[in-house]
Amino acid sequence: MKKIGVLTGGGDCPGLNAVIRAVVRKSIQYDWEIIGIKNGWKGLINGEMELLTDYSVSGILPKGGTIIGTSRTNPFTNKEDVQRIVENIKNFGLDALVVIGGDDTLSVASKLYKIGISVVGIPKTIDNDLSGTDYTFGFDTAVSIVTEAIDRLHTTAESHHRVIVVEVMGRHTGWIATTAGIAGGADEILIPEVPFVIEDVCQRLKDRYSRGKKFSIIAVAEGAYPKAEDFPNTNNKESSNQNIGEAGLITQTEEKDAFGHVRLGGIGHTLAKEIEKHMMVETRVTVLGHVQRGGTPTAHDRVLATRFGVAAVELIKDENFGKMVALQGNKIVHITLEEATSKSKTVDMELYEIAKLFFG
Ligand code: F6P
């Protein structure tokens, strides 16, 4: 009999509970015990755990969030925390860990594997930016939420003859903006992979107006930034509350999290001011924020999360550690944690070219 620890780290994401349920149910088949580690790496450092049974995962499949909690704790900022993790794995008798997370959480898993911990990973993020997997679970749900928002924004933008800028998540990549932008028929999509020129954006919108379209929807990823270094107004703290972070990103505060990330947000408002100035058209901003991460997962995400959970348990059965389960085509495969976390998976430019056909 094995004793397996499972944890969820980083930002929450629809489908986490579906994975936890699948891990527990598949493990029960092997007569293994599953220990839920609370609040990501923090719970492993502090020894906060609970037994997960068939009963405790009953009814959680459609539930958003994570029943075991999450945090953005990075144990590698402090040698003692890594030591405590190693000791707790031993003290609690954990034979292996199932780590459900995005690039930050899985990069910790990869480092732990290198120091001898038996670990397997499952790719989670609404941003869909993990390498080696076509999709992460949570992305489909976020895209559905954003698409519905864009549909709704269309009717109000049209009635008031306004430009509406919708700011969506996507720190390093614009998967959500591009996919939901195509699905919702956005008239412009701005993503971190393609720095924009405000004059060009406005010119496309003006062309649209000259064709008789008196409203526009712009989808912008929070990590999008302008090509020109001196984007007007952005570092004028009197006229705007935003800060300029590294690489010209627009941020809410200058504080960084345990993984060195600044809190993004503000590009939508900055953009809106510029559009109003260049076009003299009334512009409004909708920042979707954490709504994109909350609530019940789509059927697609529930199925993907379930397949990932089952596959992760199979990896442990085969003692195939240091791996992350992944979706390639329609098959569940595995790749090394190192490969998965080595770089972000950026938006497929063929997809972005399709989106561009509908700009303006
Ligand atoms: O999980 C990634 C992400 O969705 C990013 O797109 C976003 O920048 C970040 O989470 C914000 O998360 P939080 O507010 O929880 O730190």
Coordinates of C-alpha atoms and ligand atoms in Angstrom, one line a residue:
M1 CA 0.0 0.0 0.0
K2 CA 1.2 3.5 -0.9
K3 CA 0.6 6.8 0.7
I4 CA 0.3 9.7 -1.8
G5 CA 0.3 13.4 -1.1
V6 CA -1.7 15.7 -3.4
L7 CA -1.4 19.5 -3.5
T8 CA -2.7 22.4 -5.5
G9 CA -0.5 25.5 -5.9
G10 CA -0.6 28.9 -7.5
G11 CA -3.8 30.6 -8.7
D12 CA -6.9 28.5 -8.5
C13 CA -8.6 27.3 -11.6
P14 CA -11.8 25.5 -12.6
G15 CA -11.2 21.8 -12.7
L16 CA -8.9 21.4 -9.7
N17 CA -11.5 19.5 -7.7
A18 CA -12.2 17.2 -10.7
V19 CA -8.5 16.3 -10.7
I20 CA -8.4 15.7 -6.9
R21 CA -11.5 13.5 -7.2
A22 CA -9.9 11.5 -10.1
V23 CA -6.6 11.1 -8.1
V24 CA -8.5 9.8 -5.1
R25 CA -10.8 7.5 -7.0
K26 CA -8.0 6.0 -9.1
S27 CA -5.8 5.5 -6.0
I28 CA -8.6 3.8 -4.1
Q29 CA -8.6 1.2 -6.9
Y30 CA -5.0 0.4 -6.0
D31 CA -5.8 0.5 -2.3
W32 CA -3.6 3.5 -1.8
E33 CA -4.2 6.3 0.8
I34 CA -4.4 9.9 -0.4
I35 CA -3.4 12.7 1.8
G36 CA -4.5 16.2 0.8
I37 CA -1.8 18.8 1.6
K38 CA -3.4 22.1 2.5
N39 CA -2.7 25.4 0.7
G40 CA 0.0 24.2 -1.7
W41 CA 3.7 24.1 -0.7
K42 CA 2.8 26.0 2.5
G43 CA 0.9 23.0 3.9
L44 CA 3.9 20.7 3.2
I45 CA 6.2 23.1 4.9
N46 CA 3.9 23.3 8.0
G47 CA 2.7 19.7 8.0
E48 CA -0.9 20.6 7.4
M49 CA -2.6 17.6 5.8
E50 CA -5.9 15.7 5.8
L51 CA -6.9 12.3 4.6
L52 CA -9.0 12.3 1.5
T53 CA -11.5 9.6 1.1
D54 CA -14.2 8.5 -1.3
Y55 CA -16.6 10.4 0.9
S56 CA -14.5 13.6 1.0
V57 CA -14.4 13.9 -2.8
S58 CA -18.0 13.0 -3.3
G59 CA -19.9 15.8 -5.1
I60 CA -16.9 18.0 -5.8
L61 CA -16.6 17.3 -9.6
P62 CA -18.5 20.5 -10.7
K63 CA -17.2 22.7 -7.9
G64 CA -14.9 25.6 -8.7
G65 CA -11.8 26.3 -6.6
T66 CA -9.9 23.6 -4.7
I67 CA -11.1 21.8 -1.6
I68 CA -7.6 21.6 -0.2
G69 CA -6.7 25.3 -0.7
T70 CA -3.9 26.9 -2.5
S71 CA -1.1 29.5 -2.1
R72 CA 1.7 31.1 -4.0
T73 CA 4.4 29.8 -1.6
N74 CA 7.9 29.2 -3.0
P75 CA 9.9 27.0 -0.6
F76 CA 13.1 27.6 -2.6
T77 CA 13.3 31.2 -1.3
N78 CA 14.4 29.7 2.0
K79 CA 16.7 26.6 2.6
E80 CA 14.9 25.7 5.8
D81 CA 11.5 25.4 4.1
V82 CA 13.0 22.9 1.6
Q83 CA 14.4 21.0 4.6
R84 CA 11.0 21.0 6.3
I85 CA 9.4 19.7 3.1
V86 CA 11.9 16.8 3.0
E87 CA 11.3 16.0 6.7
N88 CA 7.5 16.2 6.5
I89 CA 7.4 13.9 3.5
K90 CA 9.4 11.4 5.6
N91 CA 7.4 12.0 8.9
F92 CA 4.0 11.7 7.2
G93 CA 5.2 8.6 5.3
L94 CA 4.4 10.0 1.9
D95 CA 5.7 7.7 -0.9
A96 CA 5.0 10.2 -3.7
L97 CA 3.5 13.6 -4.4
V98 CA 0.9 14.6 -7.1
V99 CA 1.5 18.3 -7.7
I100 CA -1.2 20.2 -9.5
G101 CA 0.0 23.6 -10.7
G102 CA 1.2 26.0 -13.3
D103 CA 4.8 26.9 -14.2
D104 CA 5.8 28.2 -10.7
T105 CA 4.4 25.3 -8.7
L106 CA 5.7 22.7 -11.2
S107 CA 9.1 24.3 -11.3
V108 CA 9.3 23.7 -7.5
A109 CA 8.2 20.1 -8.2
S110 CA 11.0 19.8 -10.7
K111 CA 13.6 21.1 -8.3
L112 CA 12.3 18.7 -5.6
Y113 CA 12.6 15.8 -8.0
K114 CA 16.2 16.7 -8.6
I115 CA 16.9 16.3 -4.9
G116 CA 15.3 12.9 -4.7
I117 CA 11.6 13.4 -4.1
S118 CA 9.2 11.2 -6.0
V119 CA 6.9 13.6 -7.7
V120 CA 4.6 13.8 -10.7
G121 CA 2.9 17.0 -12.1
I122 CA -0.5 17.9 -13.5
P123 CA -0.7 21.1 -15.7
K124 CA -3.2 23.7 -14.4
T125 CA -3.7 27.2 -15.5
I126 CA -6.4 29.3 -17.1
D127 CA -3.6 30.9 -19.0
N128 CA -2.8 27.8 -21.1
D129 CA 0.9 28.7 -21.2
L130 CA 2.6 25.5 -20.1
S131 CA 4.9 23.9 -22.6
G132 CA 4.4 20.4 -23.9
T133 CA 0.7 20.2 -23.5
D134 CA -1.8 21.4 -26.1
Y135 CA -4.2 22.5 -23.3
T136 CA -4.2 23.0 -19.6
F137 CA -7.5 22.4 -17.8
G138 CA -9.3 25.6 -16.7
F139 CA -8.5 27.4 -20.0
D140 CA -11.7 26.2 -21.7
T141 CA -13.8 27.5 -18.8
A142 CA -12.0 30.9 -18.8
V143 CA -12.5 31.2 -22.6
S144 CA -16.2 30.4 -22.2
I145 CA -16.6 33.1 -19.5
V146 CA -14.7 35.7 -21.5
T147 CA -16.7 34.8 -24.7
E148 CA -19.9 35.3 -22.9
A149 CA -18.7 38.6 -21.5
I150 CA -17.7 39.8 -25.0
D151 CA -21.1 38.8 -26.4
R152 CA -22.8 40.8 -23.6
L153 CA -20.5 43.8 -24.1
H154 CA -21.4 43.9 -27.8
T155 CA -25.0 44.8 -27.2
T156 CA -24.2 47.6 -24.8
A157 CA -21.3 48.9 -26.9
E158 CA -23.6 49.0 -30.0
S159 CA -26.4 50.7 -28.2
H160 CA -24.2 53.5 -26.9
H161 CA -21.8 53.7 -30.0
R162 CA -18.9 53.2 -27.7
V163 CA -15.5 51.4 -27.7
I164 CA -15.4 48.9 -24.9
V165 CA -12.0 47.5 -23.9
V166 CA -12.2 44.2 -22.1
E167 CA -9.1 43.3 -20.1
V168 CA -8.5 39.6 -19.5
M169 CA -5.9 37.5 -17.7
G170 CA -2.7 36.4 -19.4
R171 CA 0.5 37.4 -17.8
H172 CA 3.0 36.2 -20.3
T173 CA 0.8 35.0 -23.1
G174 CA -2.5 35.9 -24.8
W175 CA -4.2 32.6 -25.2
I176 CA -7.4 33.7 -23.5
A177 CA -7.6 37.0 -25.3
T178 CA -6.9 35.4 -28.7
T179 CA -9.3 32.4 -28.3
A180 CA -12.1 34.3 -26.6
G181 CA -11.5 37.2 -28.9
I182 CA -12.0 35.0 -32.0
A183 CA -15.0 33.3 -30.4
G184 CA -16.6 36.6 -29.4
G185 CA -15.8 38.5 -32.6
A186 CA -13.5 41.1 -31.0
D187 CA -12.5 43.9 -33.4
E188 CA -9.0 44.1 -32.0
I189 CA -7.0 41.6 -29.8
L190 CA -3.8 42.8 -28.0
I191 CA -1.5 40.2 -26.5
P192 CA 2.0 40.1 -24.9
E193 CA 3.5 38.2 -27.8
V194 CA 2.8 41.1 -30.2
P195 CA 3.6 44.5 -28.8
F196 CA 1.1 47.0 -30.2
V197 CA 1.4 50.5 -31.7
I198 CA -1.5 52.7 -30.4
E199 CA -1.7 54.7 -33.6
D200 CA -2.1 51.5 -35.7
V201 CA -4.9 50.2 -33.4
C202 CA -6.7 53.5 -33.6
Q203 CA -6.3 53.6 -37.4
R204 CA -8.0 50.2 -37.7
L205 CA -10.8 51.4 -35.5
K206 CA -11.2 54.5 -37.6
D207 CA -11.4 52.4 -40.7
R208 CA -14.1 50.4 -39.0
Y209 CA -16.0 53.6 -38.2
S210 CA -15.7 54.8 -41.8
R211 CA -17.4 51.5 -42.9
G212 CA -20.4 52.5 -40.8
K213 CA -19.6 50.5 -37.6
K214 CA -20.2 52.8 -34.7
F215 CA -18.9 50.6 -31.9
S216 CA -15.9 48.4 -31.2
I217 CA -14.8 45.7 -28.8
I218 CA -11.1 45.4 -27.9
A219 CA -9.8 42.3 -26.0
V220 CA -6.6 43.0 -24.3
A221 CA -4.5 40.5 -22.2
E222 CA -3.2 42.0 -18.9
G223 CA 0.4 41.4 -20.0
A224 CA 0.0 43.2 -23.4
Y225 CA 2.2 46.3 -23.8
P226 CA 2.9 48.9 -26.4
K227 CA 5.9 48.8 -28.8
A228 CA 7.0 52.4 -28.1
E229 CA 8.9 52.7 -24.8
D230 CA 7.2 56.0 -24.0
F231 CA 3.6 55.0 -24.1
P232 CA 1.9 58.3 -23.3
N233 CA 0.5 58.7 -19.8
T234 CA 1.6 55.3 -18.4
N235 CA 4.3 56.7 -16.1
N236 CA 2.5 59.8 -15.3
K237 CA 1.3 58.8 -11.9
E238 CA -0.8 62.0 -11.6
S239 CA -2.9 61.2 -14.6
S240 CA -3.1 57.4 -14.0
N241 CA -2.8 55.1 -11.0
Q242 CA -0.8 52.5 -12.9
N243 CA 2.8 51.7 -12.5
I244 CA 5.2 50.5 -15.2
G245 CA 6.8 47.3 -14.2
E246 CA 9.6 45.3 -15.9
A247 CA 9.4 45.2 -19.7
G248 CA 7.0 48.1 -19.8
L249 CA 4.2 46.0 -18.3
I250 CA 1.4 47.9 -16.5
T251 CA 1.0 46.8 -12.9
Q252 CA -1.2 47.5 -10.0
T253 CA 1.6 47.7 -7.4
E254 CA 5.3 47.4 -7.4
E255 CA 5.2 44.5 -4.9
K256 CA 6.3 41.1 -6.1
D257 CA 5.0 37.7 -5.1
A258 CA 7.3 34.8 -3.9
F259 CA 8.0 33.9 -7.5
G260 CA 9.1 37.4 -8.4
H261 CA 5.9 38.3 -10.3
V262 CA 4.4 41.8 -10.2
R263 CA 0.6 42.1 -10.0
L264 CA -0.5 43.1 -13.5
G265 CA -3.6 45.1 -14.3
G266 CA -4.3 48.5 -15.8
I267 CA -3.6 48.1 -19.4
G268 CA -7.3 48.3 -20.2
H269 CA -7.7 51.8 -18.6
T270 CA -4.4 53.1 -20.1
L271 CA -5.5 51.9 -23.5
A272 CA -9.0 53.5 -23.2
K273 CA -7.5 56.9 -22.4
E274 CA -5.4 56.7 -25.5
I275 CA -8.3 55.6 -27.7
E276 CA -10.5 58.5 -26.4
K277 CA -7.7 60.9 -27.1
H278 CA -7.0 59.7 -30.6
M279 CA -10.5 59.0 -31.7
M280 CA -12.8 61.2 -29.7
V281 CA -15.1 58.2 -29.1
E282 CA -16.6 57.4 -25.7
T283 CA -14.7 54.4 -24.4
R284 CA -15.4 52.1 -21.4
V285 CA -13.4 49.4 -19.7
T286 CA -14.4 46.1 -18.3
V287 CA -11.7 44.2 -16.3
L288 CA -12.9 40.6 -15.9
G289 CA -10.3 39.6 -13.3
H290 CA -10.9 36.7 -11.1
V291 CA -14.4 36.0 -12.5
Q292 CA -12.4 34.1 -15.2
R293 CA -11.1 31.7 -12.6
G294 CA -14.2 31.2 -10.5
G295 CA -17.1 28.8 -10.6
T296 CA -17.9 25.5 -12.2
P297 CA -15.7 24.0 -14.9
T298 CA -17.0 23.3 -18.4
A299 CA -17.6 19.7 -19.5
H300 CA -14.4 19.8 -21.5
D301 CA -12.3 20.9 -18.5
R302 CA -14.0 18.3 -16.2
V303 CA -13.1 15.5 -18.7
L304 CA -9.5 16.8 -19.2
A305 CA -8.9 17.2 -15.5
T306 CA -10.3 13.7 -14.8
R307 CA -8.0 12.2 -17.5
F308 CA -5.0 14.0 -16.1
G309 CA -5.7 12.8 -12.6
V310 CA -6.0 9.2 -13.6
A311 CA -2.8 9.4 -15.7
A312 CA -0.8 10.9 -12.9
V313 CA -1.7 8.0 -10.6
E314 CA -0.6 5.6 -13.4
L315 CA 2.7 7.4 -13.5
I316 CA 3.2 6.8 -9.8
K317 CA 2.2 3.1 -10.3
D318 CA 4.9 2.8 -12.9
E319 CA 7.4 4.7 -10.6
N320 CA 7.8 7.1 -13.5
F321 CA 8.7 10.2 -11.5
G322 CA 9.8 13.7 -12.5
K323 CA 7.1 13.8 -15.2
M324 CA 4.1 15.9 -16.0
V325 CA 1.0 14.5 -17.7
A326 CA 0.1 16.4 -20.9
L327 CA -2.4 16.4 -23.7
Q328 CA -1.0 16.1 -27.2
G329 CA -3.6 15.7 -29.9
N330 CA -6.2 13.7 -28.2
K331 CA -3.8 11.5 -26.3
I332 CA -2.6 11.8 -22.7
V333 CA 1.2 11.6 -22.7
H334 CA 3.9 12.6 -20.3
I335 CA 6.9 14.9 -20.6
T336 CA 9.6 15.8 -18.0
L337 CA 8.8 18.5 -15.5
E338 CA 11.9 20.3 -16.6
E339 CA 10.7 20.5 -20.2
A340 CA 7.3 21.6 -19.2
T341 CA 8.6 24.5 -17.1
S342 CA 11.6 25.5 -19.3
K343 CA 9.7 28.2 -21.2
S344 CA 6.1 29.5 -21.7
K345 CA 4.0 28.2 -24.5
T346 CA 3.2 31.4 -26.5
V347 CA 0.2 31.9 -28.7
D348 CA 0.3 30.0 -32.0
M349 CA 0.8 32.8 -34.6
E350 CA -1.3 30.9 -37.1
L351 CA -4.2 31.3 -34.7
Y352 CA -3.4 35.0 -34.2
E353 CA -3.3 35.6 -38.0
I354 CA -6.8 34.2 -38.2
A355 CA -7.9 36.6 -35.4
K356 CA -6.3 39.5 -37.3
L357 CA -8.5 38.9 -40.4
F358 CA -11.4 40.2 -38.3
F359 CA -9.6 43.3 -36.8
G360 CA -11.1 46.7 -37.6
Ligands
F6P1 O1 -2.8 31.9 -12.7 C1 -2.3 32.9 -13.6 C2 -3.1 34.1 -13.5 O2 -4.4 33.8 -13.9 C3 -2.5 35.2 -14.3 O3 -3.0 35.4 -15.6 C4 -2.8 36.4 -13.4 O4 -1.8 37.4 -13.6 C5 -2.7 35.8 -12.1 O5 -3.2 34.5 -12.2 C6 -3.4 36.6 -11.0 O6 -3.6 35.9 -9.9 P1 -3.6 36.3 -8.4 O7 -4.4 37.6 -8.3 O8 -4.3 35.2 -7.7 O9 -2.2 36.5 -7.9

